[in-house]
């Protein structure tokens, strides 16, 4: 797709009602992560030296797809809001993009599907020791942030989810290197079908260079922030705060 048609497709974001003005321990499979546990900045810098952060995650072929892409963590968010939205086939769903942006967005599902799409067959690695290969389809996150007018002050992107664990909604965050990585997409399809509820319907993020818990399911809102200090307990994600997982979970 050339720049012009990309801009046109993104232009559709501006129309109509759209613009308004929101696991357990680290497994032995991650020795590096584990060794530097507690020295987050160091892990991050070491990883940066070992692999360029903009390198692509390996992509696979149709023949490699796992027969079943298992679900992990929440398989059905318990909130009444979510149930109502699911019952209406997510017709009332809006992906909110806010925080440090010039133009907050509320994007309906059909608009997300009308944007330029990326499809990728990748391997998902969960720290609990399982992997699965799936095909994910959705728009890249970067152009959406750009369209929203991401502020110069923004350093991180936070994903707020519909599901909660004992009253705390699941959340995750990434830096702008991952936010603008071409394989970071807002997936609404798994294996060419709308995302099953167990895998995060209607929208889940794919951050292919990081471990499974970073791939927030049931995304309700995306918030651009300058610091993670005021998000949850400050470590940038539900499991980071509660389970002491590493914020940077590069693979
Ligand atoms: N909102 C939300 N996102 C989540 C989770 C969750 O429980 N809630 N679990 C995480 C973990 S630990 C993994 S491994 C993957 C599992 O994705 P799947 O259910 O599609 O296999 O989602 C991640 N994202
Ligand atoms: Mo996981």
Coordinates of C-alpha atoms and ligand atoms in Angstrom, one line a residue:
X1 CA 0.0 0.0 0.0
X2 CA 1.4 3.4 -0.9
X3 CA 1.5 6.4 1.3
X4 CA -1.4 8.1 -0.3
X5 CA -3.8 5.1 0.1
X6 CA -2.5 4.6 3.6
X7 CA -3.3 8.2 4.4
X8 CA -6.7 7.8 2.8
X9 CA -7.4 4.7 4.8
X10 CA -6.4 6.4 8.0
X11 CA -8.4 9.4 6.9
X12 CA -11.5 7.3 7.4
X13 CA -10.6 7.4 11.1
X14 CA -11.4 11.0 11.1
X15 CA -15.0 10.7 9.9
X16 CA -18.3 10.5 11.6
X17 CA -18.7 9.5 15.2
X18 CA -15.1 8.5 15.5
X19 CA -13.3 11.4 16.9
X20 CA -14.3 12.2 20.5
X21 CA -12.9 15.0 22.4
X22 CA -9.3 4.9 27.6
X23 CA 1.2 -16.7 34.8
X24 CA 3.3 -17.5 37.3
X25 CA 7.1 -17.3 37.9
X26 CA 9.5 -16.8 35.1
X27 CA 10.3 -20.1 33.6
X28 CA 13.7 -21.6 33.1
X29 CA 13.3 -20.9 29.4
X30 CA 14.2 -17.2 30.1
X31 CA 17.5 -17.5 31.9
X32 CA 18.6 -14.0 30.8
X33 CA 15.5 -12.5 32.1
X34 CA 15.8 -14.4 35.3
X35 CA 19.4 -13.7 35.9
X36 CA 18.8 -9.9 35.6
X37 CA 15.6 -10.1 37.5
X38 CA 15.5 -7.0 39.7
X39 CA 17.9 -5.2 37.3
X40 CA 15.4 -4.4 34.7
X41 CA 17.3 -1.6 33.1
X42 CA 20.2 -3.8 32.7
X43 CA 18.2 -6.6 31.0
X44 CA 16.8 -4.0 28.7
X45 CA 20.1 -2.6 27.8
X46 CA 21.7 -6.0 27.3
X47 CA 18.9 -7.1 25.0
X48 CA 19.3 -3.9 23.1
X49 CA 22.9 -4.7 22.4
X50 CA 22.2 -8.4 21.5
X51 CA 19.4 -7.8 19.1
X52 CA 18.4 -4.6 17.4
X53 CA 15.1 -3.6 18.8
X54 CA 13.6 -3.1 15.4
X55 CA 14.5 -6.6 14.2
X56 CA 11.5 -8.6 13.0
X57 CA 10.2 -11.7 14.9
X58 CA 10.3 -14.9 12.9
X59 CA 7.2 -15.5 10.8
X60 CA 5.9 -18.9 9.9
X61 CA 3.8 -20.6 7.2
X62 CA 0.2 -21.8 7.2
X63 CA 1.4 -25.4 7.6
X64 CA 3.0 -24.4 10.9
X65 CA -0.2 -23.2 12.6
X66 CA -1.0 -24.9 15.9
X67 CA -4.1 -27.0 15.6
X68 CA -5.5 -25.3 18.6
X69 CA -4.3 -21.9 19.9
X70 CA -4.9 -22.4 23.6
X71 CA -6.2 -19.7 25.9
X72 CA -4.4 -18.5 29.0
X73 CA -5.3 -16.2 31.9
X74 CA -8.8 -14.8 31.4
X75 CA -10.9 -16.8 29.0
X76 CA -14.1 -14.7 29.5
X77 CA -14.1 -11.2 31.2
X78 CA -16.6 -11.1 34.0
X79 CA -17.8 -7.5 33.7
X80 CA -21.4 -6.6 32.7
X81 CA -20.0 -4.1 30.3
X82 CA -18.1 -6.7 28.4
X83 CA -21.0 -9.2 28.4
X84 CA -23.3 -6.5 26.9
X85 CA -20.8 -5.6 24.3
X86 CA -20.2 -9.3 23.4
X87 CA -24.0 -9.8 23.1
X88 CA -24.2 -7.0 20.6
X89 CA -21.4 -8.5 18.5
X90 CA -19.2 -5.6 19.7
X91 CA -21.2 -3.1 17.7
X92 CA -20.9 -0.7 20.6
X93 CA -17.2 -1.4 21.1
X94 CA -14.9 1.6 20.9
X95 CA -11.2 1.4 21.2
X96 CA -10.2 4.5 23.1
X97 CA -6.9 6.1 22.4
X98 CA -6.0 8.8 24.8
X99 CA -3.5 10.2 27.3
X100 CA -0.7 12.3 25.7
X101 CA -2.3 12.7 22.3
X102 CA -3.5 15.8 20.5
X103 CA -6.7 14.1 19.2
X104 CA -8.2 11.4 21.5
X105 CA -9.9 8.7 19.4
X106 CA -12.8 6.2 19.9
X107 CA -12.5 3.7 17.1
X108 CA -15.3 1.3 16.3
X109 CA -14.4 -2.2 15.3
X110 CA -15.5 -1.9 11.7
X111 CA -13.1 1.2 11.4
X112 CA -10.2 -0.8 12.8
X113 CA -11.0 -3.5 10.2
X114 CA -11.1 -0.9 7.4
X115 CA -7.6 0.4 8.1
X116 CA -4.6 -1.1 6.3
X117 CA -4.1 -4.6 7.7
X118 CA -1.1 -6.7 8.5
X119 CA -1.3 -10.5 8.8
X120 CA 1.5 -12.4 10.5
X121 CA 2.0 -16.0 11.5
X122 CA 4.1 -16.0 14.7
X123 CA 4.9 -18.1 17.7
X124 CA 3.5 -17.0 21.0
X125 CA 5.7 -17.9 24.0
X126 CA 4.2 -18.0 27.5
X127 CA 6.5 -17.9 30.5
X128 CA 4.6 -20.8 31.9
X129 CA 6.3 -23.0 29.4
X130 CA 4.0 -23.4 26.4
X131 CA 4.1 -22.0 22.8
X132 CA 1.6 -21.8 20.0
X133 CA 1.8 -20.6 16.4
X134 CA -1.1 -18.5 15.2
X135 CA -2.0 -16.1 12.4
X136 CA -3.0 -12.7 13.6
X137 CA -4.6 -9.9 11.5
X138 CA -5.2 -6.3 12.3
X139 CA -4.0 -2.7 11.8
X140 CA -0.5 -1.7 13.0
X141 CA -0.5 0.4 16.2
X142 CA 2.0 3.0 15.1
X143 CA 0.0 4.8 12.4
X144 CA -3.0 5.0 14.8
X145 CA -0.8 6.7 17.4
X146 CA 0.6 9.0 14.8
X147 CA -3.0 9.8 13.6
X148 CA -4.0 10.6 17.2
X149 CA -1.1 13.1 17.3
X150 CA 1.1 11.4 19.9
X151 CA 2.8 14.0 22.0
X152 CA 6.6 14.5 22.1
X153 CA 6.3 13.9 25.9
X154 CA 4.9 10.3 25.5
X155 CA 7.4 7.5 26.3
X156 CA 5.1 4.5 26.8
X157 CA 1.8 3.1 25.6
X158 CA -0.5 1.5 28.2
X159 CA -3.1 -1.1 27.3
X160 CA -6.2 -1.1 29.6
X161 CA -8.3 -4.3 29.4
X162 CA -11.9 -5.3 30.2
X163 CA -11.0 -8.3 32.4
X164 CA -10.0 -8.0 36.0
X165 CA -8.2 -10.1 38.6
X166 CA -10.0 -9.5 41.9
X167 CA -10.9 -6.0 41.1
X168 CA -7.7 -5.0 39.3
X169 CA -8.1 -4.7 35.5
X170 CA -5.4 -6.3 33.5
X171 CA -3.0 -3.7 32.0
X172 CA 0.3 -3.8 30.2
X173 CA 2.7 -1.3 28.7
X174 CA 5.4 -1.0 26.1
X175 CA 7.8 1.7 25.0
X176 CA 7.6 3.5 21.7
X177 CA 10.2 1.2 20.0
X178 CA 7.7 -1.6 20.3
X179 CA 4.7 0.6 19.8
X180 CA 6.0 1.5 16.3
X181 CA 7.4 -1.9 15.5
X182 CA 5.8 -3.0 12.2
X183 CA 4.7 -6.3 13.8
X184 CA 2.9 -4.6 16.7
X185 CA -0.7 -4.9 15.6
X186 CA -4.2 -4.6 17.1
X187 CA -5.4 -8.1 16.2
X188 CA -9.1 -8.7 15.7
X189 CA -8.6 -12.0 13.9
X190 CA -6.9 -15.3 14.8
X191 CA -6.4 -17.8 12.0
X192 CA -8.6 -15.8 9.6
X193 CA -11.6 -15.7 12.0
X194 CA -12.8 -13.1 14.4
X195 CA -10.8 -13.4 17.6
X196 CA -12.4 -16.0 19.9
X197 CA -13.4 -14.6 23.3
X198 CA -10.9 -16.9 25.0
X199 CA -8.1 -15.2 23.0
X200 CA -9.1 -11.6 23.7
X201 CA -12.1 -10.5 21.5
X202 CA -12.7 -8.1 20.1
X203 CA -9.1 -6.7 20.0
X204 CA -5.8 -7.9 21.5
X205 CA -2.4 -6.5 20.9
X206 CA 0.5 -8.5 19.4
X207 CA 4.0 -7.5 20.5
X208 CA 5.9 -10.2 18.7
X209 CA 9.3 -9.6 20.2
X210 CA 8.1 -10.1 23.7
X211 CA 6.6 -12.8 25.9
X212 CA 2.9 -13.7 26.1
X213 CA 1.9 -11.7 29.1
X214 CA 2.7 -8.5 27.3
X215 CA 0.1 -9.3 24.6
X216 CA -2.9 -7.7 26.3
X217 CA -6.3 -9.2 25.4
X218 CA -9.7 -7.5 25.6
X219 CA -8.1 -4.1 25.0
X220 CA -10.5 -1.3 26.0
X221 CA -8.3 1.7 25.9
X222 CA -4.8 2.7 24.9
X223 CA -3.2 5.5 26.9
X224 CA 0.0 7.3 26.0
X225 CA 2.0 8.4 29.1
X226 CA 5.4 9.9 29.9
X227 CA 6.0 7.6 32.9
X228 CA 4.6 4.4 34.3
X229 CA 4.8 5.6 37.9
X230 CA 1.1 6.2 38.2
X231 CA -0.1 3.1 36.3
X232 CA -1.0 0.4 38.8
X233 CA 1.9 0.0 41.3
X234 CA 4.3 1.5 38.8
X235 CA 6.0 -1.5 37.2
X236 CA 4.0 -1.2 34.0
X237 CA 1.8 -4.2 34.0
X238 CA -0.5 -6.4 36.0
X239 CA 2.0 -9.3 36.3
X240 CA 4.9 -7.0 36.7
X241 CA 3.2 -5.4 39.7
X242 CA 1.6 -8.5 41.2
X243 CA 3.9 -11.4 40.1
X244 CA 7.2 -9.6 39.9
X245 CA 7.5 -10.4 36.2
X246 CA 10.0 -8.4 34.1
X247 CA 8.5 -5.3 32.3
X248 CA 10.8 -5.9 29.4
X249 CA 10.2 -9.4 28.3
X250 CA 12.1 -9.6 25.0
X251 CA 12.5 -12.9 23.3
Ligands
LIG1 N1 -6.4 -9.0 29.3 C1 -5.6 -10.0 29.5 N2 -4.6 -10.1 28.6 C2 -3.7 -11.2 28.7 C3 -3.9 -12.2 29.8 C4 -5.0 -12.0 30.6 O1 -5.3 -12.8 31.5 N3 -5.8 -10.9 30.5 N4 -3.0 -13.2 29.9 C5 -1.7 -13.0 29.2 C6 -0.9 -14.2 29.1 S1 0.0 -14.7 30.5 C7 -0.7 -14.9 27.9 S2 0.3 -16.2 27.8 C8 -1.5 -14.5 26.8 C9 -2.4 -15.7 26.4 O2 -3.1 -15.4 25.2 P1 -4.2 -16.5 24.7 O3 -5.3 -16.6 25.7 O4 -4.6 -16.0 23.4 O5 -3.4 -17.8 24.6 O6 -2.4 -13.4 27.0 C10 -1.8 -12.4 27.9 N5 -2.7 -11.3 27.9
LIG2 MO1 1.6 -16.2 29.7

